[in-house]
Coordinates of C-alpha atoms and ligand atoms in Angstrom, one line a residue:
I1 CA -9.1 6.0 -10.4
V2 CA -5.6 4.7 -11.2
Q3 CA -4.8 1.5 -13.1
W4 CA -1.1 1.1 -12.8
T5 CA 0.6 -2.0 -13.9
P6 CA 4.3 -1.0 -13.9
F7 CA 5.3 -4.6 -14.7
F8 CA 4.2 -8.2 -14.6
Q9 CA 5.5 -10.4 -11.8
T10 CA 6.0 -14.1 -11.7
Y11 CA 5.9 -16.1 -8.5
K12 CA 5.3 -19.8 -8.0
K13 CA 4.8 -20.0 -11.8
Q14 CA 1.9 -17.5 -11.6
R15 CA 2.1 -14.4 -13.7
Y16 CA 0.3 -11.4 -12.3
P17 CA 0.2 -7.6 -12.7
W18 CA 2.1 -6.1 -9.8
V19 CA 0.3 -3.4 -7.8
Q20 CA 1.9 -0.1 -6.9
L21 CA -0.2 2.3 -4.8
A22 CA 2.1 5.2 -4.3
G23 CA 5.3 6.8 -5.5
H24 CA 6.6 7.3 -9.0
Q25 CA 6.0 4.5 -11.4
G26 CA 9.6 4.5 -12.6
N27 CA 10.9 3.7 -9.1
F28 CA 10.0 0.1 -9.2
K29 CA 10.6 -2.9 -11.4
A30 CA 10.5 -6.7 -11.2
G31 CA 13.4 -8.2 -9.3
P32 CA 16.0 -10.7 -10.7
D33 CA 14.9 -13.4 -8.3
Q34 CA 11.4 -14.7 -8.1
G35 CA 9.2 -13.0 -5.6
T36 CA 11.3 -9.9 -5.4
I37 CA 11.0 -6.3 -6.6
L38 CA 13.5 -3.6 -7.2
K39 CA 13.1 -0.1 -5.7
K40 CA 15.4 2.8 -6.8
L41 CA 18.1 3.3 -4.3
C42 CA 17.8 5.9 -1.7
V43 CA 20.8 5.8 0.6
K44 CA 18.9 6.6 3.7
E45 CA 16.4 3.9 3.1
E46 CA 19.0 1.3 2.4
K47 CA 20.7 2.1 5.7
C48 CA 17.3 1.6 7.5
F49 CA 16.8 -1.8 5.8
K50 CA 20.2 -3.0 6.8
V51 CA 19.5 -2.1 10.5
L52 CA 16.0 -3.6 10.3
M53 CA 17.3 -6.9 9.2
K54 CA 19.0 -7.2 12.6
D55 CA 16.1 -5.7 14.6
V56 CA 13.1 -7.3 16.3
L57 CA 11.0 -5.6 13.5
R58 CA 12.5 -7.9 10.9
P59 CA 9.3 -10.1 10.5
Y60 CA 7.2 -7.0 9.9
V61 CA 9.2 -5.5 7.0
P62 CA 9.9 -6.9 3.5
E63 CA 13.1 -8.9 3.5
Y64 CA 16.0 -6.8 2.2
K65 CA 18.2 -8.8 -0.2
G66 CA 20.9 -6.3 -1.1
L67 CA 21.8 -3.9 -3.8
V68 CA 21.4 -4.5 -7.6
A69 CA 22.8 -2.3 -10.4
S70 CA 20.6 -1.3 -13.3
D71 CA 21.4 -2.9 -16.7
D72 CA 23.2 0.2 -17.9
G73 CA 24.9 0.7 -14.6
E74 CA 23.3 4.2 -14.3
C75 CA 21.6 3.6 -11.0
S76 CA 21.2 1.2 -8.2
Y77 CA 18.2 -0.5 -6.8
I78 CA 17.4 -2.2 -3.5
Q79 CA 16.0 -5.7 -3.9
L80 CA 13.1 -6.4 -1.6
Q81 CA 10.7 -9.3 -0.9
D82 CA 7.5 -8.8 -3.0
L83 CA 4.9 -8.7 -0.2
L84 CA 2.2 -9.6 -2.7
G85 CA 4.0 -12.8 -3.7
D86 CA 2.0 -15.2 -1.5
F87 CA -1.5 -13.8 -2.4
V88 CA -4.0 -14.6 -5.2
S89 CA -5.7 -11.5 -6.6
P90 CA -4.6 -9.5 -3.6
C91 CA -6.5 -6.5 -2.2
V92 CA -3.9 -3.8 -1.2
M93 CA -4.1 -0.7 0.9
D94 CA -1.3 1.8 1.7
C95 CA -1.7 3.9 4.9
K96 CA 0.9 6.5 5.4
I97 CA 1.7 6.7 9.1
G98 CA 2.4 9.7 11.3
V99 CA 1.0 13.2 12.2
R100 CA 3.2 14.8 9.5
T101 CA 4.8 13.6 6.3
Y102 CA 7.7 16.0 6.0
L103 CA 10.9 16.1 7.9
E104 CA 11.7 18.9 10.4
E105 CA 14.5 19.9 8.1
E106 CA 12.2 20.2 5.2
L107 CA 10.0 22.6 7.2
A108 CA 13.1 24.5 8.3
K109 CA 14.3 24.8 4.7
A110 CA 10.9 26.1 3.6
K111 CA 11.1 28.7 6.3
E112 CA 14.4 30.1 5.1
K113 CA 12.9 32.3 2.3
P114 CA 9.2 32.4 3.0
K115 CA 8.0 33.8 -0.3
L116 CA 4.3 34.1 -0.9
R117 CA 3.2 31.4 -3.2
K118 CA 0.2 31.9 -5.5
D119 CA 0.2 28.3 -6.7
M120 CA -0.1 27.0 -3.1
Y121 CA -2.8 29.6 -2.3
D122 CA -4.8 28.4 -5.3
K123 CA -4.5 24.8 -4.3
M124 CA -5.6 25.7 -0.8
C125 CA -8.7 27.5 -2.2
Q126 CA -9.6 24.6 -4.4
I127 CA -9.9 22.4 -1.4
D128 CA -11.3 24.9 1.1
S129 CA -11.9 28.5 0.2
N130 CA -12.2 29.2 3.9
A131 CA -8.7 27.9 4.7
P132 CA -6.7 31.0 3.9
T133 CA -6.8 33.9 6.4
E134 CA -8.2 37.3 5.5
E135 CA -4.7 38.5 4.9
E136 CA -3.8 35.5 2.7
H137 CA -6.9 36.2 0.7
R138 CA -5.8 39.8 0.3
M139 CA -2.3 38.8 -0.8
K140 CA -3.6 35.9 -2.9
G141 CA -0.6 33.9 -1.6
V142 CA 0.5 31.7 1.3
T143 CA 4.0 30.8 2.4
K144 CA 5.3 27.2 1.8
P145 CA 5.7 26.3 5.5
R146 CA 2.1 27.5 6.1
Y147 CA 1.0 25.3 3.2
M148 CA 2.9 22.3 4.4
V149 CA 1.4 22.4 7.9
W150 CA -2.1 23.1 6.5
R151 CA -1.9 20.2 4.0
E152 CA -1.6 17.7 6.8
T153 CA -5.0 18.9 8.2
I154 CA -7.1 18.2 5.2
S155 CA -6.6 14.4 5.5
S156 CA -6.6 12.4 8.8
T157 CA -2.8 12.8 9.1
A158 CA -2.7 15.6 11.6
T159 CA -5.6 14.3 13.7
L160 CA -5.5 10.5 13.5
G161 CA -1.8 10.0 12.8
F162 CA -2.3 8.2 9.5
R163 CA -4.0 8.7 6.1
I164 CA -5.0 6.4 3.3
E165 CA -2.7 6.8 0.3
G166 CA -4.3 4.2 -2.0
I167 CA -6.5 1.2 -2.1
R168 CA -6.7 -1.6 -4.7
K169 CA -9.5 -4.1 -4.4
G170 CA -9.5 -7.7 -5.6
D171 CA -11.7 -6.8 -8.6
G172 CA -8.9 -4.6 -9.9
T173 CA -10.6 -1.3 -9.2
S174 CA -8.3 1.2 -7.4
S175 CA -8.4 4.7 -6.0
K176 CA -6.0 7.2 -4.7
D177 CA -8.8 9.7 -4.0
F178 CA -8.4 10.0 -0.3
K179 CA -6.7 13.4 0.0
T180 CA -9.6 14.8 2.1
T181 CA -10.7 11.6 3.8
K182 CA -10.4 12.8 7.4
S183 CA -13.0 11.7 9.9
K184 CA -13.1 8.3 11.7
E185 CA -16.4 7.6 10.0
Q186 CA -15.0 8.3 6.5
I187 CA -12.0 6.1 7.2
S188 CA -14.2 3.4 8.6
R189 CA -16.3 3.4 5.4
A190 CA -13.2 3.1 3.2
F191 CA -12.0 0.2 5.3
Q192 CA -15.4 -1.4 5.1
D193 CA -15.3 -1.1 1.3
F194 CA -11.7 -2.4 1.2
T195 CA -12.6 -5.6 3.3
E196 CA -16.1 -6.2 1.9
G197 CA -16.5 -9.9 1.1
F198 CA -13.4 -10.8 3.1
P199 CA -14.7 -10.9 6.7
H200 CA -11.7 -12.9 7.9
A201 CA -9.4 -10.0 7.1
V202 CA -10.5 -7.6 9.8
P203 CA -9.6 -9.7 12.9
K204 CA -6.4 -10.8 11.2
Y205 CA -5.5 -7.1 10.6
I206 CA -6.2 -6.3 14.2
Q207 CA -4.1 -9.1 15.5
R208 CA -1.2 -8.2 13.3
L209 CA -1.4 -4.5 14.2
K210 CA -1.3 -5.3 17.9
A211 CA 1.8 -7.5 17.3
I212 CA 3.3 -4.6 15.4
K213 CA 2.6 -2.2 18.2
A214 CA 4.0 -4.5 20.8
T215 CA 7.2 -5.0 18.7
L216 CA 7.6 -1.3 18.0
E217 CA 7.7 -0.8 21.8
T218 CA 10.7 -3.0 22.2
S219 CA 12.5 -2.1 18.9
Q220 CA 15.9 -0.5 19.1
F221 CA 15.4 0.8 15.6
F222 CA 12.1 2.4 16.5
S223 CA 13.5 4.0 19.6
N224 CA 16.2 5.9 17.8
H225 CA 14.6 6.8 14.5
E226 CA 12.1 9.5 13.4
V227 CA 9.8 7.6 11.1
I228 CA 8.3 10.0 8.5
G229 CA 6.4 9.2 5.3
S230 CA 6.5 5.4 6.0
S231 CA 3.5 3.3 5.4
L232 CA 1.7 0.2 6.6
L233 CA 0.9 -2.0 3.7
F234 CA -2.3 -4.1 4.2
V235 CA -2.8 -7.1 1.9
H236 CA -5.5 -9.7 1.9
D237 CA -7.1 -12.3 -0.4
R238 CA -9.6 -15.1 0.0
F239 CA -7.6 -16.9 2.7
N240 CA -5.0 -14.6 4.2
A241 CA -4.4 -11.1 5.5
N242 CA -1.3 -9.4 6.6
V243 CA 0.4 -6.0 7.3
W244 CA 4.0 -4.8 6.9
L245 CA 6.0 -1.6 7.4
I246 CA 7.3 -0.2 4.2
D247 CA 9.0 2.9 2.7
F248 CA 11.9 4.2 4.9
A249 CA 13.1 6.8 2.4
K250 CA 12.4 9.6 5.0
T251 CA 13.2 7.6 8.2
I252 CA 16.2 9.2 9.9
K253 CA 18.3 8.5 12.9
L254 CA 17.5 10.9 15.8
P255 CA 20.2 13.1 17.1
E256 CA 22.0 11.4 20.0
E257 CA 20.5 13.7 22.6
V258 CA 16.9 13.5 21.4
K259 CA 14.4 10.9 22.7
I260 CA 10.9 10.7 21.3
T261 CA 7.7 8.9 22.5
H262 CA 6.2 8.5 19.0
S263 CA 2.9 9.3 20.7
S264 CA 3.1 12.8 22.1
K265 CA 2.1 15.9 20.3
W266 CA 4.4 17.3 17.6
K267 CA 5.7 20.8 18.1
V268 CA 8.2 22.3 15.6
G269 CA 11.6 21.0 16.6
N270 CA 10.7 18.2 19.0
H271 CA 11.0 15.5 16.3
E272 CA 7.8 13.6 17.4
D273 CA 6.4 11.7 14.4
G274 CA 3.1 10.4 16.0
Y275 CA 3.7 6.9 14.6
L276 CA 2.0 5.2 17.6
I277 CA -0.9 7.6 17.4
G278 CA -1.6 6.3 13.9
V279 CA -1.2 2.6 14.9
N280 CA -3.5 3.0 17.9
N281 CA -6.2 4.7 15.8
L282 CA -5.9 2.0 13.1
I283 CA -6.4 -0.6 15.7
S284 CA -9.4 1.2 17.2
I285 CA -11.1 1.8 13.9
F286 CA -10.7 -1.8 12.8
M287 CA -12.1 -2.9 16.2
T288 CA -15.2 -0.7 15.9
M289 CA -15.8 -2.5 12.5
L290 CA -16.1 -5.8 14.4
E291 CA -18.9 -4.5 16.6
Q292 CA -21.1 -3.5 13.6
Ligands
ATP301 P1 6.1 7.5 -1.7 O1 7.3 8.1 -1.0 O2 5.4 8.4 -2.7 O3 5.1 6.9 -0.8 P2 8.0 5.6 -2.7 O4 8.6 5.8 -4.1 O5 8.9 5.8 -1.6 O6 6.6 6.3 -2.6 P3 6.9 3.1 -1.5 O7 6.0 3.9 -0.7 O8 8.1 2.4 -0.9 O9 7.5 4.0 -2.7 O10 6.1 2.1 -2.4 C1 5.1 2.5 -3.3 C2 4.1 1.4 -3.5 O11 4.7 0.2 -4.0 C3 3.4 1.0 -2.2 O12 2.2 1.7 -1.9 C4 3.0 -0.5 -2.5 O13 1.8 -0.5 -3.2 C5 4.2 -0.9 -3.4 N1 5.2 -1.6 -2.6 C6 6.3 -1.0 -2.1 N2 7.1 -2.0 -1.5 C7 6.5 -3.2 -1.7 C8 6.9 -4.5 -1.4 N3 8.0 -4.8 -0.8 N4 6.0 -5.5 -1.8 C9 4.9 -5.2 -2.5 N5 4.5 -4.0 -2.8 C10 5.3 -2.9 -2.4
MG302 MG1 5.3 5.4 0.4
MG303 MG1 8.7 7.2 0.0

């Protein structure tokens, strides 16, 4: 259970603890303008936000308000709309989308000098002592690329195209304990817990996810980017519910000659991210919740 309050935010004269479900705590602080936050600059991400402000996806991402230097001038931040600003005691969920959360180039780099790693072998055994092969057990080590590929199979990432990163409920309790939440049933239970007491949220989430899906299919940005490690941020309170695309630090422009569907199977080198697999599964899981 995490209880992070990196800073207090003020919006419409209300002061509230800001909620951060992923990433390093030092990466965020309150923005200079009301209703904004600052995230440490990542050049790739800033590039994405600039393009997104001119794309059909604009209504589905936090508004980008430009660069801000830190007080000591040491580093820069991007200023973003605080998506929690219009909510009262918001419930927040971060779902990381895609069938993998590393870039092709990160996997390629890990393959360069594939040393046997005991630390990764130990981590693997801790989660599933049957995961290593006989040979890996004998060597008491696994290679990093092997570990990277395996790690995506312990959560729902590899199979459902998304995983839950963190949830914070309106009562202030929060959890990041979803590393092995994998099956549709487990996910559905977590979603049920997240939306419990807020029945209006589920149909609103479904509607918004469908709009996101339809917009992605016409987006120029989406057609020429590989979207890795990006999340959908779900936010609801007593009255409202909404979803936005966030975190483009690992979203990169595809090479000119490469086209991807975002929904076909990933094979090493084909750049497929499985983003639409994740969105489709999210829609279908929320829809089965309506039937119950
Ligand atoms: P990681 O790569 O580990 O996911 P990161 O440092 O790239 O983390 P983000 O994923 O962009 O950071 O954001 C981390 C968390 O901060 C999100 O899960 C969400 O809770 C919160 N957050 C990010 N952007 C916003 C925003 N615009 N409005 C409100 N909350 C936000
Ligand atoms: Mg993130
Ligand atoms: Mg990130």
